[in-house]
CSV table of C-alpha atoms and ligand atoms in Angstrom, one decimal:
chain,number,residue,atom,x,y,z
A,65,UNK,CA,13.7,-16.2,14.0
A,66,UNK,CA,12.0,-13.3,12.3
A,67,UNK,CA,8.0,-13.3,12.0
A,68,UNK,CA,6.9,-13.5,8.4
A,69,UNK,CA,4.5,-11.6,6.5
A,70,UNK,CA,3.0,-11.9,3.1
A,71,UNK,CA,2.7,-8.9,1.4
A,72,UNK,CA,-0.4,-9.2,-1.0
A,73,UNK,CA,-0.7,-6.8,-4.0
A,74,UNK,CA,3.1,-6.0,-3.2
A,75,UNK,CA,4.3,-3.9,-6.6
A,76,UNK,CA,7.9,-3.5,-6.0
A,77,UNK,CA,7.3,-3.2,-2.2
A,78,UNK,CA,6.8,0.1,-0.7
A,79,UNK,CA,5.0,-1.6,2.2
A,80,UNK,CA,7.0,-4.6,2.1
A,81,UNK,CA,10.0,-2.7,2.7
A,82,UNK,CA,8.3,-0.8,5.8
A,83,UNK,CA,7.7,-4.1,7.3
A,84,UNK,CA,11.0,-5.7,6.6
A,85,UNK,CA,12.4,-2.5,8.5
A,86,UNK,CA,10.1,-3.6,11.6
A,87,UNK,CA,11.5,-6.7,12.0
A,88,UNK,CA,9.5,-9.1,9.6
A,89,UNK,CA,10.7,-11.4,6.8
A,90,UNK,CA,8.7,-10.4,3.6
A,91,UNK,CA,7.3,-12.7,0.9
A,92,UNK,CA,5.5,-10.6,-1.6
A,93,UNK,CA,2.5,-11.6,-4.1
A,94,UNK,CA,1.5,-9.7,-7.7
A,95,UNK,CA,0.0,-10.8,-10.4
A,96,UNK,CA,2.5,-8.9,-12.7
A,97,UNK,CA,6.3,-9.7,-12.2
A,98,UNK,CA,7.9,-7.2,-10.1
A,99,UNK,CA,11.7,-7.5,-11.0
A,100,UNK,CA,12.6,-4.5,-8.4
A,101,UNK,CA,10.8,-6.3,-5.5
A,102,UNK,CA,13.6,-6.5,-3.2
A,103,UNK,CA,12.4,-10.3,-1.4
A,104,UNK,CA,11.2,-14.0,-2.2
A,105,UNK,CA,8.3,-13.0,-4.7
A,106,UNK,CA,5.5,-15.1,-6.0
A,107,UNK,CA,3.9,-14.5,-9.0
A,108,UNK,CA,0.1,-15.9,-8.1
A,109,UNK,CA,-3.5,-13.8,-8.2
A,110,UNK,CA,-3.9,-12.4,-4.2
A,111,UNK,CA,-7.6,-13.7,-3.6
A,112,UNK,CA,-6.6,-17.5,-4.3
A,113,UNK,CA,-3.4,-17.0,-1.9
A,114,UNK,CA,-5.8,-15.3,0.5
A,115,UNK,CA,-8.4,-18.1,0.4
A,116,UNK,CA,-5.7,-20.9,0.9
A,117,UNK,CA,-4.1,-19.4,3.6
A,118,UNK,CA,-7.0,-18.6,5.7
A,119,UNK,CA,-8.2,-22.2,4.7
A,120,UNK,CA,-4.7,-23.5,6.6
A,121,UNK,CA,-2.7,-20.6,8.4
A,122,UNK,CA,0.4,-23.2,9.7
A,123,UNK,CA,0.9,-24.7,6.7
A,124,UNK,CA,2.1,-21.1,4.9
A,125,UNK,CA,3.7,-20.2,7.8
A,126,UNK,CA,2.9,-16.3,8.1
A,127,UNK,CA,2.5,-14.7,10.9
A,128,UNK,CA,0.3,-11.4,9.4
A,129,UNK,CA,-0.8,-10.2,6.3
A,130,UNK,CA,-0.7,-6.9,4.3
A,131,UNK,CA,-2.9,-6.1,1.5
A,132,UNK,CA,-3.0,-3.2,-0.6
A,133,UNK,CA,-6.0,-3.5,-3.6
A,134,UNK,CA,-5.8,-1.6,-6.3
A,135,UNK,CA,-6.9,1.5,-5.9
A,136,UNK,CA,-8.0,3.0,-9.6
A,137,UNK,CA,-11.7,2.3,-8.7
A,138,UNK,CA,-11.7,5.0,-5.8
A,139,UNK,CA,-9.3,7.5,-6.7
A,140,UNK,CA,-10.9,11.4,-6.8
A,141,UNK,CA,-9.8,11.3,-10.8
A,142,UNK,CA,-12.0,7.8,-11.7
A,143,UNK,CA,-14.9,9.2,-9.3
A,144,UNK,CA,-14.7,12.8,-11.1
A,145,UNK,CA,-15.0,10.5,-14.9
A,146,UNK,CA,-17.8,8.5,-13.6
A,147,UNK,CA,-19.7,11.3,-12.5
A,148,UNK,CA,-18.4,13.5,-15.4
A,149,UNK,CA,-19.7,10.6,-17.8
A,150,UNK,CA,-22.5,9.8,-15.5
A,151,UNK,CA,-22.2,6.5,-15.6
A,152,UNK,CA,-22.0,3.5,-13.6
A,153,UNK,CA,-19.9,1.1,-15.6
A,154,UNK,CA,-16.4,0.9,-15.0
A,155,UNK,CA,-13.7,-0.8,-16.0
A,156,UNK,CA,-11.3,-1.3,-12.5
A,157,UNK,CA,-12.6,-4.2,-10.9
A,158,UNK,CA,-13.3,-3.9,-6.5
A,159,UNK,CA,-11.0,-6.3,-5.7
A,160,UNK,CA,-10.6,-4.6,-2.4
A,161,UNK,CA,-14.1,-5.9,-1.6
A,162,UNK,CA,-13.3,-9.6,-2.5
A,163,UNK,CA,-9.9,-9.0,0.3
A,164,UNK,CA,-11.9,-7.7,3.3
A,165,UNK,CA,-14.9,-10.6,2.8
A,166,UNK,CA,-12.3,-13.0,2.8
A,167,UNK,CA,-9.7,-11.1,6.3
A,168,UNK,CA,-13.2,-11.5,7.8
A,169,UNK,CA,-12.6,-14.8,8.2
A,170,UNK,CA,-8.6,-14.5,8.7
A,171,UNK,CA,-7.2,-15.8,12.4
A,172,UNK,CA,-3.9,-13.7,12.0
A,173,UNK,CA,-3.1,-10.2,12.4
A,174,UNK,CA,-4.3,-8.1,8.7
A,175,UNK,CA,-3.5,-5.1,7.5
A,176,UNK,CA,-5.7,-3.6,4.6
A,177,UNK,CA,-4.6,-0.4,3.0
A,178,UNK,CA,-6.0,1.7,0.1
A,179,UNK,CA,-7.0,5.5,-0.8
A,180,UNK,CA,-8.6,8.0,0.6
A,181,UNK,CA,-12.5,7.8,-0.6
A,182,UNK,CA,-12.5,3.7,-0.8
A,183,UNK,CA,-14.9,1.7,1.7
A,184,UNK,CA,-12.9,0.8,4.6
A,185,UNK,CA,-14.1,-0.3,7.5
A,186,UNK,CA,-13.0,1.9,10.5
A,187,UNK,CA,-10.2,3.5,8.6
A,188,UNK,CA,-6.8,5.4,10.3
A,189,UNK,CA,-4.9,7.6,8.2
A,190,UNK,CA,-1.5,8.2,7.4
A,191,UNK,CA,0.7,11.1,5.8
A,192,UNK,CA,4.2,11.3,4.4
A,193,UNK,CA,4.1,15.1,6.4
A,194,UNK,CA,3.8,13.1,10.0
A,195,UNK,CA,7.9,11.5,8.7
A,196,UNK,CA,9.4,14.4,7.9
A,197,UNK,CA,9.0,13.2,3.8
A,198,UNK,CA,8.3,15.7,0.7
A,199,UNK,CA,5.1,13.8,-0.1
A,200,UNK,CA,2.0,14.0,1.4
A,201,UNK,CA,0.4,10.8,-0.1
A,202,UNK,CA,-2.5,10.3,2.5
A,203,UNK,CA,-3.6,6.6,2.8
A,204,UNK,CA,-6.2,4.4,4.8
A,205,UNK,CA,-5.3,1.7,6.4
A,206,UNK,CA,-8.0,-1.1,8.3
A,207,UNK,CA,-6.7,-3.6,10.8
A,208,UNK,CA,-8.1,-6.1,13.1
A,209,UNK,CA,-5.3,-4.8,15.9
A,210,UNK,CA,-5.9,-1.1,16.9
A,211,UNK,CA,-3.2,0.9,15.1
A,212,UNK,CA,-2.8,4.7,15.9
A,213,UNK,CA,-1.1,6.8,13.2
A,214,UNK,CA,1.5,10.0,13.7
A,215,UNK,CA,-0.7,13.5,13.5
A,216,UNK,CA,-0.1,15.2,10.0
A,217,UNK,CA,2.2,17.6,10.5
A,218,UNK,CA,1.6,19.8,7.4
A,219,UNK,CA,2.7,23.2,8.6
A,220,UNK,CA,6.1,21.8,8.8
A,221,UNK,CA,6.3,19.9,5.3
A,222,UNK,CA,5.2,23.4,3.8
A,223,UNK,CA,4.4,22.7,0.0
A,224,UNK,CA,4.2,18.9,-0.8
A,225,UNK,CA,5.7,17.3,-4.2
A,226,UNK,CA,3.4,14.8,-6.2
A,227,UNK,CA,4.5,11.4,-8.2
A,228,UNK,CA,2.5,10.4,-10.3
A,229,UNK,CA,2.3,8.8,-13.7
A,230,UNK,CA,5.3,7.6,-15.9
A,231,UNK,CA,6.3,10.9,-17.1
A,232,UNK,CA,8.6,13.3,-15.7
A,233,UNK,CA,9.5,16.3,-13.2
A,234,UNK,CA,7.3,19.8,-13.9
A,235,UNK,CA,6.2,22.7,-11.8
A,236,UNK,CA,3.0,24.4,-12.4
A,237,UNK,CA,1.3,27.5,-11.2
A,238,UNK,CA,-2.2,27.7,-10.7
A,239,UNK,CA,-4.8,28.8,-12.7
A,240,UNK,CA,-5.2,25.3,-14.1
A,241,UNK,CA,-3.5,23.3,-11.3
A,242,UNK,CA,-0.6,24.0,-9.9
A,243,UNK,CA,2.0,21.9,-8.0
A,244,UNK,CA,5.3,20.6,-8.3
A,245,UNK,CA,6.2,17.2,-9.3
A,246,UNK,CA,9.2,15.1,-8.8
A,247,UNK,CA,10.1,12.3,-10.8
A,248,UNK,CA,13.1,9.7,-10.7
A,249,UNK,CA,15.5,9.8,-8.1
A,250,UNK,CA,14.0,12.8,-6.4
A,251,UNK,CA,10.9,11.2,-6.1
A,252,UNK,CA,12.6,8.2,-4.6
A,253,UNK,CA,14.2,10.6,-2.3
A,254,UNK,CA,10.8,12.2,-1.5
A,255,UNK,CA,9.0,8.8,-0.4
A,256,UNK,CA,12.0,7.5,1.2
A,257,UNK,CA,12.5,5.2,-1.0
A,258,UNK,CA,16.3,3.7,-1.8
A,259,UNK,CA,15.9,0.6,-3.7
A,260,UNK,CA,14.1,1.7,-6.9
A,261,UNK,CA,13.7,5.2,-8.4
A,262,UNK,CA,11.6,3.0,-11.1
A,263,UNK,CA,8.8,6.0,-12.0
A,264,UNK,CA,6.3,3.5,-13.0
A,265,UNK,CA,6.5,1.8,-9.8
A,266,UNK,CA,7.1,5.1,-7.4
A,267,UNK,CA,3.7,6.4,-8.6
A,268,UNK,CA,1.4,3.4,-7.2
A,269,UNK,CA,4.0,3.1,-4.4
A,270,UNK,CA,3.3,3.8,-0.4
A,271,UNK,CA,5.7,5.6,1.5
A,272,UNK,CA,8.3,2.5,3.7
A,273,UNK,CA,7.9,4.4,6.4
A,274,UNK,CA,4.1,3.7,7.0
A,275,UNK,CA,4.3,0.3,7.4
A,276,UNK,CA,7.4,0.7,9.3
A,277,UNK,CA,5.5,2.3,12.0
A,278,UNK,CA,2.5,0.0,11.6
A,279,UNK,CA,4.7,-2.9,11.6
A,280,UNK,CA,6.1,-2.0,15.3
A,281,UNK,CA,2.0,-2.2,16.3
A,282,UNK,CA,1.8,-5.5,14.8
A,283,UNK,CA,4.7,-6.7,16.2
A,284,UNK,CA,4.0,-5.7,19.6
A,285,UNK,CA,0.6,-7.6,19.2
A,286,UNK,CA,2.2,-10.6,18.3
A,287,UNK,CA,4.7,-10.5,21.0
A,288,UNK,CA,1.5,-9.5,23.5
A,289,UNK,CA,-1.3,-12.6,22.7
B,89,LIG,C1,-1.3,0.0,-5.8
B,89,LIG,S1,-0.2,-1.4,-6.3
B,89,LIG,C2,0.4,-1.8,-4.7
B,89,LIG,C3,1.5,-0.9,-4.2
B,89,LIG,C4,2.4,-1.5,-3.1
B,89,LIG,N1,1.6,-1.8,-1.9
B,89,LIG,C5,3.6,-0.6,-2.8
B,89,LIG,O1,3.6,0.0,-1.7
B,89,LIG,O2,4.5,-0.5,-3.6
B,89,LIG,C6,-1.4,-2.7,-6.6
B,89,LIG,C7,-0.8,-3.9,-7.2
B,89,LIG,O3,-1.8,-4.9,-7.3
B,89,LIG,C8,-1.5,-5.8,-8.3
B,89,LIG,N2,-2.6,-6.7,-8.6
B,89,LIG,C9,-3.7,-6.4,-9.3
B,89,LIG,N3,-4.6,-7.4,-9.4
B,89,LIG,C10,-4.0,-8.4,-8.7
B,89,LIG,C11,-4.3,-9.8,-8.3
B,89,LIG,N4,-5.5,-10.3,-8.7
B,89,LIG,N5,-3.5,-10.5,-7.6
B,89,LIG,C12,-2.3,-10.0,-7.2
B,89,LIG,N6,-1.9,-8.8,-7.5
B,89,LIG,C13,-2.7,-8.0,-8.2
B,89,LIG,C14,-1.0,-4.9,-9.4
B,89,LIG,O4,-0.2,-5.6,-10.4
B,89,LIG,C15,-0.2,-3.8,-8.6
B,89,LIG,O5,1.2,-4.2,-8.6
């Protein structure tokens, strides 16, 4: 039998995917349906699962758990409003606060991921660059087993491509910005992605291959206590 994880926050299941690759069976969790999540999905609000599972780990059945928070709050755009604004309010709530008070307490493996910039607690980083993908999409990911990431490997990616937002493809030069991004199935195709090229859902997404590679750690935990 496989070892199941629940993948909290789950979108249509960029990480989830990573992990099913690995070897786990994936159940997913979002508040907002997610009709290109490609397992069992449960619509329910994260922090309640959380709580009940930690409350009773056997009765759910999982063997580890992924979060992924949403990240608006720390982005480099929202931080550049607030400070432009210079105000304190805003309007993303921290749930990725609520998630880690609540793995303190969690007697399986977790894995919390987020942007760049957020508060996590001993973060390692990863890069689309170290896998050989056109993105670079660096992300943090906290763990209570050690994981150890792939170096970047930037030189060899050479420019990156960006997905972002619902729109589509352009290519800018700089002054002003410049960049290239990729929209559709090229941006699938640029986060290794072959189950969605859903814009809306590639722009929030997190490369498979990630949690692919931090699956195998987890895995070999599990198999080691
Ligand atoms: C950044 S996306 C996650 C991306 C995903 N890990 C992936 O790789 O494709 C964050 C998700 O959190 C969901 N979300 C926000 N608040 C939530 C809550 N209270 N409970 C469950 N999901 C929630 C959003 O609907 C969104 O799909």
């Amino acid at each position: 039998m496989r070892p199941r994880i629940v993948d909290l926050y789950c979108n249509a299941g960029g990480c989830a995917v990573g992990y099913h690759r690995a070897g786990f069976d994936v159940v997913g969790i979002d508040i907002v349906p997610q009709p290109f999540f490609p397992f069992p999905f449960e619509l329910r609000d994260a922090l309640t699962f959380l709580a009940e599972l930690i409350a009773d780990p056997d009765h759910l059945g999982f063997d580890a758990v992924h979060a992924s928070p949403p990240c608006k709050l720390w982005t480099v755009a929202n931080r550049v409003h607030r400070a432009n604004t210079a105000t304190l309010f805003d309007p993303h709530p921290d749930m990725l606060g609520p998630t880690l008070e609540l793995l303190a307490d969690c007697p399986i493996p977790w894995v919390v991921e987020n942007v760049p910039g957020a508060p996590m607690p001993n973060p390692v980083t990863y890069c689309g660059s170290s896998f050989g993908l056109r993105v670079r999409r660096h992300r943090l990911f906290s763990s209570n087993v050690p994981l150890t990431p792939p170096p970047c490997n930037h030189a060899a990616q050479g420019q990156p491509v960006g997905v972002y937002g619902n729109g589509g493809a352009w290519t800018r030069t700089a002054p002003g910005g410049g960049g290239v991004k990729v929209a559709g199935k090229e941006a699938a195709a640029a986060l290794g992605v072959d189950w969605t090229d859903h814009q809306p859902n590639l722009s929030q997404m997190i490369p498979p291959a990630y949690t692919e590679h931090i699956g195998e750690q987890i895995l070999a935990s599990l198999t080691t206590s």
